[in-house]
Structure formats: C-alpha cells, structure tokens
CSV table of C-alpha atoms and ligand atoms in Angstrom, one decimal:
chain,number,residue,atom,x,y,z
A,1,UNK,CA,2.4,3.4,-1.8
A,2,UNK,CA,6.1,4.0,-1.2
A,3,UNK,CA,9.1,3.4,-3.4
A,4,UNK,CA,12.4,1.6,-2.7
A,5,UNK,CA,14.3,4.9,-2.7
A,6,UNK,CA,11.9,6.6,-0.2
A,7,UNK,CA,11.8,3.5,2.0
A,8,UNK,CA,15.6,3.3,2.1
A,9,UNK,CA,15.8,7.1,2.9
A,10,UNK,CA,13.9,6.5,6.1
A,11,UNK,CA,17.2,5.1,7.5
A,12,UNK,CA,19.4,7.5,5.6
A,13,UNK,CA,20.4,5.1,2.9
A,14,UNK,CA,20.0,5.0,-0.9
A,15,UNK,CA,18.5,2.3,-3.1
A,16,UNK,CA,20.1,2.3,-6.5
A,17,UNK,CA,20.2,0.5,-9.8
A,18,UNK,CA,22.6,0.0,-12.7
A,19,UNK,CA,21.5,2.0,-15.7
A,20,UNK,CA,22.3,1.2,-19.3
A,21,UNK,CA,22.5,4.2,-21.6
A,22,UNK,CA,21.0,2.2,-24.4
A,23,UNK,CA,17.8,1.8,-22.5
A,24,UNK,CA,17.2,5.4,-21.7
A,25,UNK,CA,14.8,5.8,-24.6
A,26,UNK,CA,12.6,3.0,-23.2
A,27,UNK,CA,9.8,4.7,-21.3
A,28,UNK,CA,8.8,1.7,-19.3
A,29,UNK,CA,12.4,1.4,-18.1
A,30,UNK,CA,12.9,5.1,-17.3
A,31,UNK,CA,9.6,5.4,-15.6
A,32,UNK,CA,10.5,2.6,-13.1
A,33,UNK,CA,14.1,3.8,-12.7
A,34,UNK,CA,13.1,7.4,-12.1
A,35,UNK,CA,10.3,6.4,-9.6
A,36,UNK,CA,12.0,3.7,-7.5
A,37,UNK,CA,15.7,4.5,-7.2
A,38,UNK,CA,17.9,7.2,-5.6
A,39,UNK,CA,21.3,6.1,-6.9
A,40,UNK,CA,22.6,5.2,-10.3
A,41,UNK,CA,25.6,3.2,-11.4
A,42,UNK,CA,26.5,3.2,-15.1
A,43,UNK,CA,26.4,-0.5,-16.1
A,44,UNK,CA,29.2,-0.2,-18.7
A,45,UNK,CA,29.6,3.4,-19.7
A,46,UNK,CA,32.2,4.6,-17.1
A,47,UNK,CA,34.5,1.6,-17.6
A,48,UNK,CA,37.9,2.0,-19.1
A,49,UNK,CA,37.1,0.8,-22.7
A,50,UNK,CA,34.2,3.3,-22.8
A,51,UNK,CA,35.9,6.3,-21.3
A,52,UNK,CA,39.4,6.0,-22.9
A,53,UNK,CA,39.0,4.1,-26.2
A,54,UNK,CA,42.3,5.3,-27.5
A,55,UNK,CA,45.2,6.1,-25.3
A,56,UNK,CA,45.0,9.8,-24.4
A,57,UNK,CA,41.6,10.3,-26.0
A,58,UNK,CA,38.9,10.4,-23.4
A,59,UNK,CA,35.2,9.9,-24.5
A,60,UNK,CA,32.5,10.7,-22.0
A,61,UNK,CA,29.6,10.6,-24.4
A,62,UNK,CA,27.8,7.5,-23.1
A,63,UNK,CA,29.0,8.1,-19.5
A,64,UNK,CA,27.6,11.6,-19.5
A,65,UNK,CA,24.3,10.4,-20.9
A,66,UNK,CA,23.9,8.2,-17.8
A,67,UNK,CA,25.3,10.8,-15.4
A,68,UNK,CA,23.0,13.6,-16.8
A,69,UNK,CA,20.0,11.4,-16.6
A,70,UNK,CA,20.8,10.7,-13.0
A,71,UNK,CA,21.3,14.3,-12.1
A,72,UNK,CA,18.2,15.4,-14.0
A,73,UNK,CA,16.2,12.9,-12.0
A,74,UNK,CA,17.7,13.8,-8.6
A,75,UNK,CA,19.9,10.7,-8.1
A,76,UNK,CA,23.4,10.3,-6.8
A,77,UNK,CA,25.9,8.4,-8.8
A,78,UNK,CA,28.3,5.6,-8.0
A,79,UNK,CA,31.3,5.7,-10.4
A,80,UNK,CA,32.2,2.3,-11.8
A,81,UNK,CA,35.1,1.6,-12.4
A,82,UNK,CA,38.6,3.0,-12.8
A,83,UNK,CA,41.1,0.1,-12.5
A,84,UNK,CA,40.1,-3.4,-13.6
A,85,UNK,CA,41.5,-6.3,-15.5
A,86,UNK,CA,38.3,-6.6,-17.6
A,87,UNK,CA,36.8,-4.3,-20.2
A,88,UNK,CA,40.2,-2.7,-20.9
A,89,UNK,CA,40.6,-1.1,-24.3
A,90,UNK,CA,43.0,-3.0,-26.6
A,91,UNK,CA,45.7,-0.3,-26.2
A,92,UNK,CA,45.7,-0.9,-22.4
A,93,UNK,CA,45.7,-4.7,-22.7
A,94,UNK,CA,48.9,-4.5,-24.7
A,95,UNK,CA,50.7,-2.4,-22.1
A,96,UNK,CA,52.8,-3.7,-19.2
A,97,UNK,CA,55.3,-2.5,-16.6
A,98,UNK,CA,55.8,1.2,-15.9
A,99,UNK,CA,53.9,2.2,-19.1
A,100,UNK,CA,50.8,0.4,-17.8
A,101,UNK,CA,51.2,1.7,-14.3
A,102,UNK,CA,51.4,5.3,-15.6
A,103,UNK,CA,48.5,4.7,-17.9
A,104,UNK,CA,46.4,3.5,-15.0
A,105,UNK,CA,47.2,6.7,-13.1
A,106,UNK,CA,46.5,8.9,-16.1
A,107,UNK,CA,43.2,7.1,-16.6
A,108,UNK,CA,42.2,7.7,-12.9
A,109,UNK,CA,43.2,11.4,-13.2
A,110,UNK,CA,41.4,11.9,-16.5
A,111,UNK,CA,38.1,10.3,-15.6
A,112,UNK,CA,38.0,11.7,-12.0
A,113,UNK,CA,38.8,15.2,-13.2
A,114,UNK,CA,35.8,15.1,-15.6
A,115,UNK,CA,33.5,14.1,-12.8
A,116,UNK,CA,35.2,16.0,-10.0
A,117,UNK,CA,32.7,16.7,-7.2
A,118,UNK,CA,29.9,14.9,-9.1
A,119,UNK,CA,30.3,11.3,-7.9
A,120,UNK,CA,29.3,10.1,-4.5
A,121,UNK,CA,31.4,6.9,-4.5
A,122,UNK,CA,34.0,5.6,-7.0
A,123,UNK,CA,34.8,2.0,-7.4
A,124,UNK,CA,38.5,2.8,-7.7
A,125,UNK,CA,39.6,-0.8,-8.1
A,126,UNK,CA,37.4,-3.7,-9.1
A,127,UNK,CA,37.9,-7.5,-8.7
A,128,UNK,CA,41.6,-7.7,-7.8
A,129,UNK,CA,41.5,-11.0,-5.9
A,130,UNK,CA,41.4,-14.5,-7.2
A,131,UNK,CA,38.5,-16.9,-6.7
A,132,UNK,CA,39.0,-20.2,-4.9
A,133,UNK,CA,41.0,-21.1,-1.8
A,134,UNK,CA,44.3,-19.3,-2.6
A,135,UNK,CA,43.6,-15.9,-1.1
A,136,UNK,CA,45.9,-14.5,-3.8
A,137,UNK,CA,45.6,-11.6,-6.0
A,138,UNK,CA,44.1,-12.3,-9.4
A,139,UNK,CA,46.8,-12.5,-12.1
A,140,UNK,CA,46.3,-9.6,-14.5
A,141,UNK,CA,48.4,-7.1,-16.4
A,142,UNK,CA,47.8,-4.6,-13.6
A,143,UNK,CA,48.9,-7.1,-10.9
A,144,UNK,CA,52.0,-7.8,-12.9
A,145,UNK,CA,53.0,-4.1,-12.6
A,146,UNK,CA,53.6,-4.8,-8.9
A,147,UNK,CA,51.6,-5.7,-5.8
A,148,UNK,CA,51.3,-2.0,-4.8
A,149,UNK,CA,49.1,-1.1,-7.8
A,150,UNK,CA,45.9,-1.0,-5.7
A,151,UNK,CA,47.3,1.5,-3.2
A,152,UNK,CA,48.8,3.6,-6.0
A,153,UNK,CA,45.3,3.7,-7.6
A,154,UNK,CA,43.7,4.8,-4.3
A,155,UNK,CA,46.3,7.5,-3.6
A,156,UNK,CA,45.9,8.9,-7.2
A,157,UNK,CA,42.1,8.8,-6.8
A,158,UNK,CA,42.1,10.7,-3.5
A,159,UNK,CA,44.2,13.5,-5.0
A,160,UNK,CA,42.0,13.7,-8.1
A,161,UNK,CA,38.7,14.1,-6.3
A,162,UNK,CA,38.9,14.5,-2.5
A,163,UNK,CA,35.1,14.7,-2.2
A,164,UNK,CA,34.4,11.2,-3.6
A,165,UNK,CA,34.2,8.2,-1.3
A,166,UNK,CA,36.8,5.7,-2.6
A,167,UNK,CA,35.7,2.1,-2.7
A,168,UNK,CA,37.3,-1.3,-3.4
A,169,UNK,CA,34.6,-3.5,-5.1
A,170,UNK,CA,34.6,-7.3,-5.6
A,171,UNK,CA,32.4,-10.4,-5.9
A,172,UNK,CA,32.5,-13.8,-4.0
A,173,UNK,CA,33.4,-11.8,-0.9
A,174,UNK,CA,30.1,-11.9,0.8
A,175,UNK,CA,30.7,-15.2,2.6
A,176,UNK,CA,32.9,-14.6,5.6
A,177,UNK,CA,34.4,-18.1,5.5
A,178,UNK,CA,35.7,-17.8,2.0
A,179,UNK,CA,39.5,-17.2,1.4
A,180,UNK,CA,38.8,-14.4,-1.0
A,181,UNK,CA,36.8,-12.6,1.7
A,182,UNK,CA,39.6,-13.0,4.2
A,183,UNK,CA,42.2,-11.8,1.6
A,184,UNK,CA,40.2,-8.7,0.9
A,185,UNK,CA,39.8,-8.1,4.7
A,186,UNK,CA,43.5,-8.3,5.2
A,187,UNK,CA,44.1,-5.8,2.5
A,188,UNK,CA,41.6,-3.3,3.9
A,189,UNK,CA,43.0,-3.7,7.4
A,190,UNK,CA,46.5,-3.1,6.1
A,191,UNK,CA,45.4,0.0,4.1
A,192,UNK,CA,43.7,1.5,7.2
A,193,UNK,CA,46.7,0.8,9.4
A,194,UNK,CA,49.1,2.4,6.9
A,195,UNK,CA,46.9,5.3,6.0
A,196,UNK,CA,46.2,4.3,2.4
A,197,UNK,CA,43.0,6.3,1.5
A,198,UNK,CA,40.1,3.9,1.3
A,199,UNK,CA,36.6,4.8,2.4
A,200,UNK,CA,34.4,2.0,1.4
A,201,UNK,CA,34.1,-1.6,0.3
A,202,UNK,CA,31.6,-2.7,-2.3
A,203,UNK,CA,30.1,-6.2,-2.2
A,204,UNK,CA,28.8,-7.0,-5.6
A,205,UNK,CA,26.4,-9.7,-4.3
A,206,UNK,CA,25.7,-11.6,-7.5
A,207,UNK,CA,24.1,-14.6,-5.8
A,208,UNK,CA,23.6,-17.8,-7.7
A,209,UNK,CA,23.9,-21.5,-7.3
A,210,UNK,CA,27.7,-21.4,-7.4
A,211,UNK,CA,27.9,-18.5,-5.1
A,212,UNK,CA,24.8,-18.6,-2.9
A,213,UNK,CA,23.7,-16.2,-0.2
A,214,UNK,CA,24.8,-17.2,3.2
A,215,UNK,CA,23.5,-15.6,6.4
A,216,UNK,CA,27.1,-14.8,7.5
A,217,UNK,CA,27.0,-12.0,5.0
A,218,UNK,CA,25.9,-9.8,7.9
A,219,UNK,CA,29.0,-10.8,9.8
A,220,UNK,CA,31.1,-9.9,6.8
A,221,UNK,CA,29.6,-6.4,6.6
A,222,UNK,CA,30.0,-5.9,10.3
A,223,UNK,CA,33.6,-7.0,10.3
A,224,UNK,CA,34.6,-4.7,7.4
A,225,UNK,CA,32.7,-1.8,9.0
A,226,UNK,CA,34.6,-2.4,12.2
A,227,UNK,CA,37.8,-1.7,10.3
A,228,UNK,CA,36.6,1.9,9.8
A,229,UNK,CA,35.2,1.8,6.3
A,230,UNK,CA,31.7,2.1,4.9
A,231,UNK,CA,30.2,-0.8,3.1
A,232,UNK,CA,27.8,-1.0,0.3
A,233,UNK,CA,25.9,-3.7,-1.7
A,234,UNK,CA,26.8,-2.6,-5.2
A,235,UNK,CA,25.5,-5.1,-7.9
A,236,UNK,CA,22.8,-7.1,-6.2
A,237,UNK,CA,21.1,-9.8,-8.2
A,238,UNK,CA,19.8,-13.2,-7.0
A,239,UNK,CA,19.3,-16.2,-9.3
A,240,UNK,CA,15.5,-16.9,-9.0
A,241,UNK,CA,14.9,-13.7,-7.0
A,242,UNK,CA,13.8,-15.5,-3.8
A,243,UNK,CA,11.7,-12.9,-1.9
A,244,UNK,CA,13.2,-14.3,1.4
A,245,UNK,CA,16.8,-13.9,0.2
A,246,UNK,CA,16.1,-10.4,-1.0
A,247,UNK,CA,14.7,-9.6,2.4
A,248,UNK,CA,17.6,-11.2,4.1
A,249,UNK,CA,20.1,-9.1,2.1
A,250,UNK,CA,18.2,-6.0,2.8
A,251,UNK,CA,18.1,-6.7,6.5
A,252,UNK,CA,21.8,-7.4,6.5
A,253,UNK,CA,22.5,-3.9,5.2
A,254,UNK,CA,20.0,-2.3,7.6
A,255,UNK,CA,21.7,-4.1,10.5
A,256,UNK,CA,25.0,-2.4,9.9
A,257,UNK,CA,25.1,1.4,10.5
A,258,UNK,CA,27.9,1.8,8.0
A,259,UNK,CA,26.1,0.1,5.2
A,260,UNK,CA,25.4,3.1,2.9
A,261,UNK,CA,22.8,1.5,0.6
A,262,UNK,CA,21.9,-1.2,-1.9
A,263,UNK,CA,22.3,-1.2,-5.7
A,264,UNK,CA,20.6,-3.8,-7.8
A,265,UNK,CA,22.3,-4.7,-11.1
A,266,UNK,CA,19.5,-3.6,-13.4
A,267,UNK,CA,15.8,-2.8,-13.5
A,268,UNK,CA,13.8,-5.6,-15.1
A,269,UNK,CA,14.8,-9.2,-15.6
A,270,UNK,CA,15.1,-8.5,-19.3
A,271,UNK,CA,17.7,-5.8,-18.5
A,272,UNK,CA,19.9,-8.1,-16.5
A,273,UNK,CA,23.3,-9.3,-17.7
A,274,UNK,CA,22.0,-12.8,-16.6
A,275,UNK,CA,18.4,-12.7,-17.9
A,276,UNK,CA,18.1,-16.5,-17.7
A,277,UNK,CA,18.4,-16.1,-13.9
A,278,UNK,CA,15.4,-13.8,-13.6
A,279,UNK,CA,17.4,-12.2,-10.8
A,280,UNK,CA,15.9,-8.7,-10.4
A,281,UNK,CA,12.9,-7.0,-8.8
A,282,UNK,CA,10.8,-6.2,-11.9
A,283,UNK,CA,9.4,-8.4,-14.6
A,284,UNK,CA,10.1,-7.7,-18.3
A,285,UNK,CA,6.7,-6.0,-18.6
A,286,UNK,CA,7.6,-3.6,-15.8
A,287,UNK,CA,5.4,-5.2,-13.1
A,288,UNK,CA,6.7,-5.7,-9.6
A,289,UNK,CA,7.9,-9.2,-8.6
A,290,UNK,CA,7.3,-10.7,-5.1
A,291,UNK,CA,10.9,-9.9,-4.3
A,292,UNK,CA,10.1,-6.2,-4.8
A,293,UNK,CA,7.4,-6.2,-2.2
A,294,UNK,CA,9.7,-8.2,0.1
A,295,UNK,CA,12.5,-5.6,-0.1
A,296,UNK,CA,10.1,-2.7,0.3
A,297,UNK,CA,8.6,-4.2,3.4
A,298,UNK,CA,12.1,-4.9,4.9
A,299,UNK,CA,13.3,-1.4,4.3
B,1,XIL,C1,28.7,-6.5,-16.5
B,1,XIL,C2,27.6,-5.8,-17.3
B,1,XIL,O1,26.4,-6.0,-16.6
B,1,XIL,C3,27.5,-6.4,-18.7
B,1,XIL,O2,26.6,-5.7,-19.5
B,1,XIL,C4,28.9,-6.4,-19.4
B,1,XIL,O3,28.8,-7.1,-20.6
B,1,XIL,C5,29.9,-7.1,-18.5
B,1,XIL,O4,29.9,-6.5,-17.2
B,1,XIL,N1,31.0,-7.3,-12.1
B,1,XIL,C6,31.1,-5.9,-12.4
B,1,XIL,C7,30.3,-5.3,-13.4
B,1,XIL,O5,31.8,-5.2,-11.7
B,1,XIL,O6,30.9,-4.3,-14.1
B,1,XIL,C8,29.8,-6.4,-14.4
B,1,XIL,O7,28.9,-5.8,-15.3
B,1,XIL,C9,29.2,-7.6,-13.7
B,1,XIL,C10,30.2,-8.2,-12.8
C-alpha cells in the first residue's frame, strides 16, 4: 500500500495539497494530509491580506501554523502568493501609482525575508492575465502601476531569497489553443530572453465545465518547459473528479521531465473551495475516491 507522495517520489516529484490552518485540529484531515502528501501550499494564509493586514505590520501567525505543520511532517512548502489583484488588504486596494509599486516590493521583501531558505517555490505573481480572447493583461491596481510590475516583482523576489524557485502562476492557461495561454507563453519567453529571473510556471488546473481538461495540456507543459523553466500543476481539482481525467493530468506531468510535481487544491471534497463540484481525491468521511486510485496507479 503506497501513498501519493511515495509514488510521486519514484520519479523525483512531489505530490502536494493545499492546507487550511483552520483544519489542522481535525484529525481525519491531518491523518490523510500527513500520510499522502509531500508538499504543502497554504490555501489562504500566505496571501497578502493575511500576511500584511495593515501597511508595515506583518503577521505570520496563520502562515507559520501551516509552515510549521509542513516542516514537522517532513513536507516541502510552495509559497502562495506575493503579488495578486485578489485578497489584497484594504490599505493596498486603496493605493496606486508609485506608492502601490513600492508597497508591492516591500511586501515581497517582508514575506520572503521571514521565510528565507524555507520555501521551495514561490508563486511570485498570480493571475495577471485576462480571460477570454484578448491575450491582454488583467486590469488591476497592480497592472495600472505599469506593465513592468511583473518583472519588478520577480527581480525583487530573486534578491530577497535566491534559494527559492520563482514561479508565475495562473488558471485557464492549460489549453494550448487559448489566447491567455499564448499571452503567458510570450511573457515567459520574453523574460527568459531578457534575463528576468523566472524559474517556473504554475498551472492551477481548476478543471470544470467552463474550463475543461484538454489533452493538449501536455503540449502546453512541454512548450513551456522548452523555454527553460520548470512547470508545476499547482491547484488541481476536477469537477466530478473523473478517474480518467485525473490519470490523464498525472500522466501529462510525468511525460514532461521538467514537471516538478502536482498539488491538489484540498484534501477531502468537504475541504474544497468548490465543494459542490466534489473535485478532490477523498470523500468527506476520509475514504479514497476512485480518482485517488487512478492517480496512484498512474504515478
Ligand atoms: C481560493 C481559496 O481556496 C479560498 O478558500 C478563498 O476563499 C479564495 O481563494 N486561484 C488561486 C487560489 O490562486 O489562491 C484560490 O484559492 C483559488 C483560485
């Protein structure tokens, strides 16, 4: 009887989950999480509103709870996330221009200093591209500080913790034919050409009826890897949790040498941000779903 983490390790990869600090006193939850997974992402606790609730006052209480649990249980940590339009504290939402630009840099410096040397991968920038056919950047207060905000974030991050792999992370970028995927590809290619420090691209992989899995996901992973970055599946959940689709996604990662690992976005369906989709690998009672066995067999 193996586990997801042990099976993934056979090919040098991790198998991770999002962890919510509020569930760490639920023993069914922690038993599964400790047993099955080798990487942890804080579901909300390392976000901007949680780590800098007031400008200049950092609070790592909840983030450290998740990080300490991970370390005590022998897991690596993906840091999520430093620069994002969402889950910004009110003080940041009200900033613009050079004040916001400097606040973004200060935030990156403050959080990365706290975790220096203790985070395997950081999602430095999250969800900066628009959905739909435009291929444009998403409009946001950060974007309005200037198109160079993403590379500024990555340069600050490299200086703050040179040991961490620095990732750009987004959703609806799994399908190679989508304009958003092509826009992200053009940005990463440009960063690599100009020496902007980027190490990895995270594909959230929230698959549902609006954004279904497509077998060209493997092509996407291969094409990004060919630019000279690692790739990772960072927030996997699949509406309905088809065992076949879970196996396909797993095989897509395994087919790409630079695919570092897979993270599912929660433990049980009842822990999911979309519980009505029943998108995860464990039932609410902690039992394994068919998708679990399918992933384990694919690994
Ligand atoms: C979600 C969390 O799962 C929820 O608990 C929270 O209310 C909203 O954020 N993309 C991301 C994640 O990068 O941070 C999001 O997590 C899901 C979509």
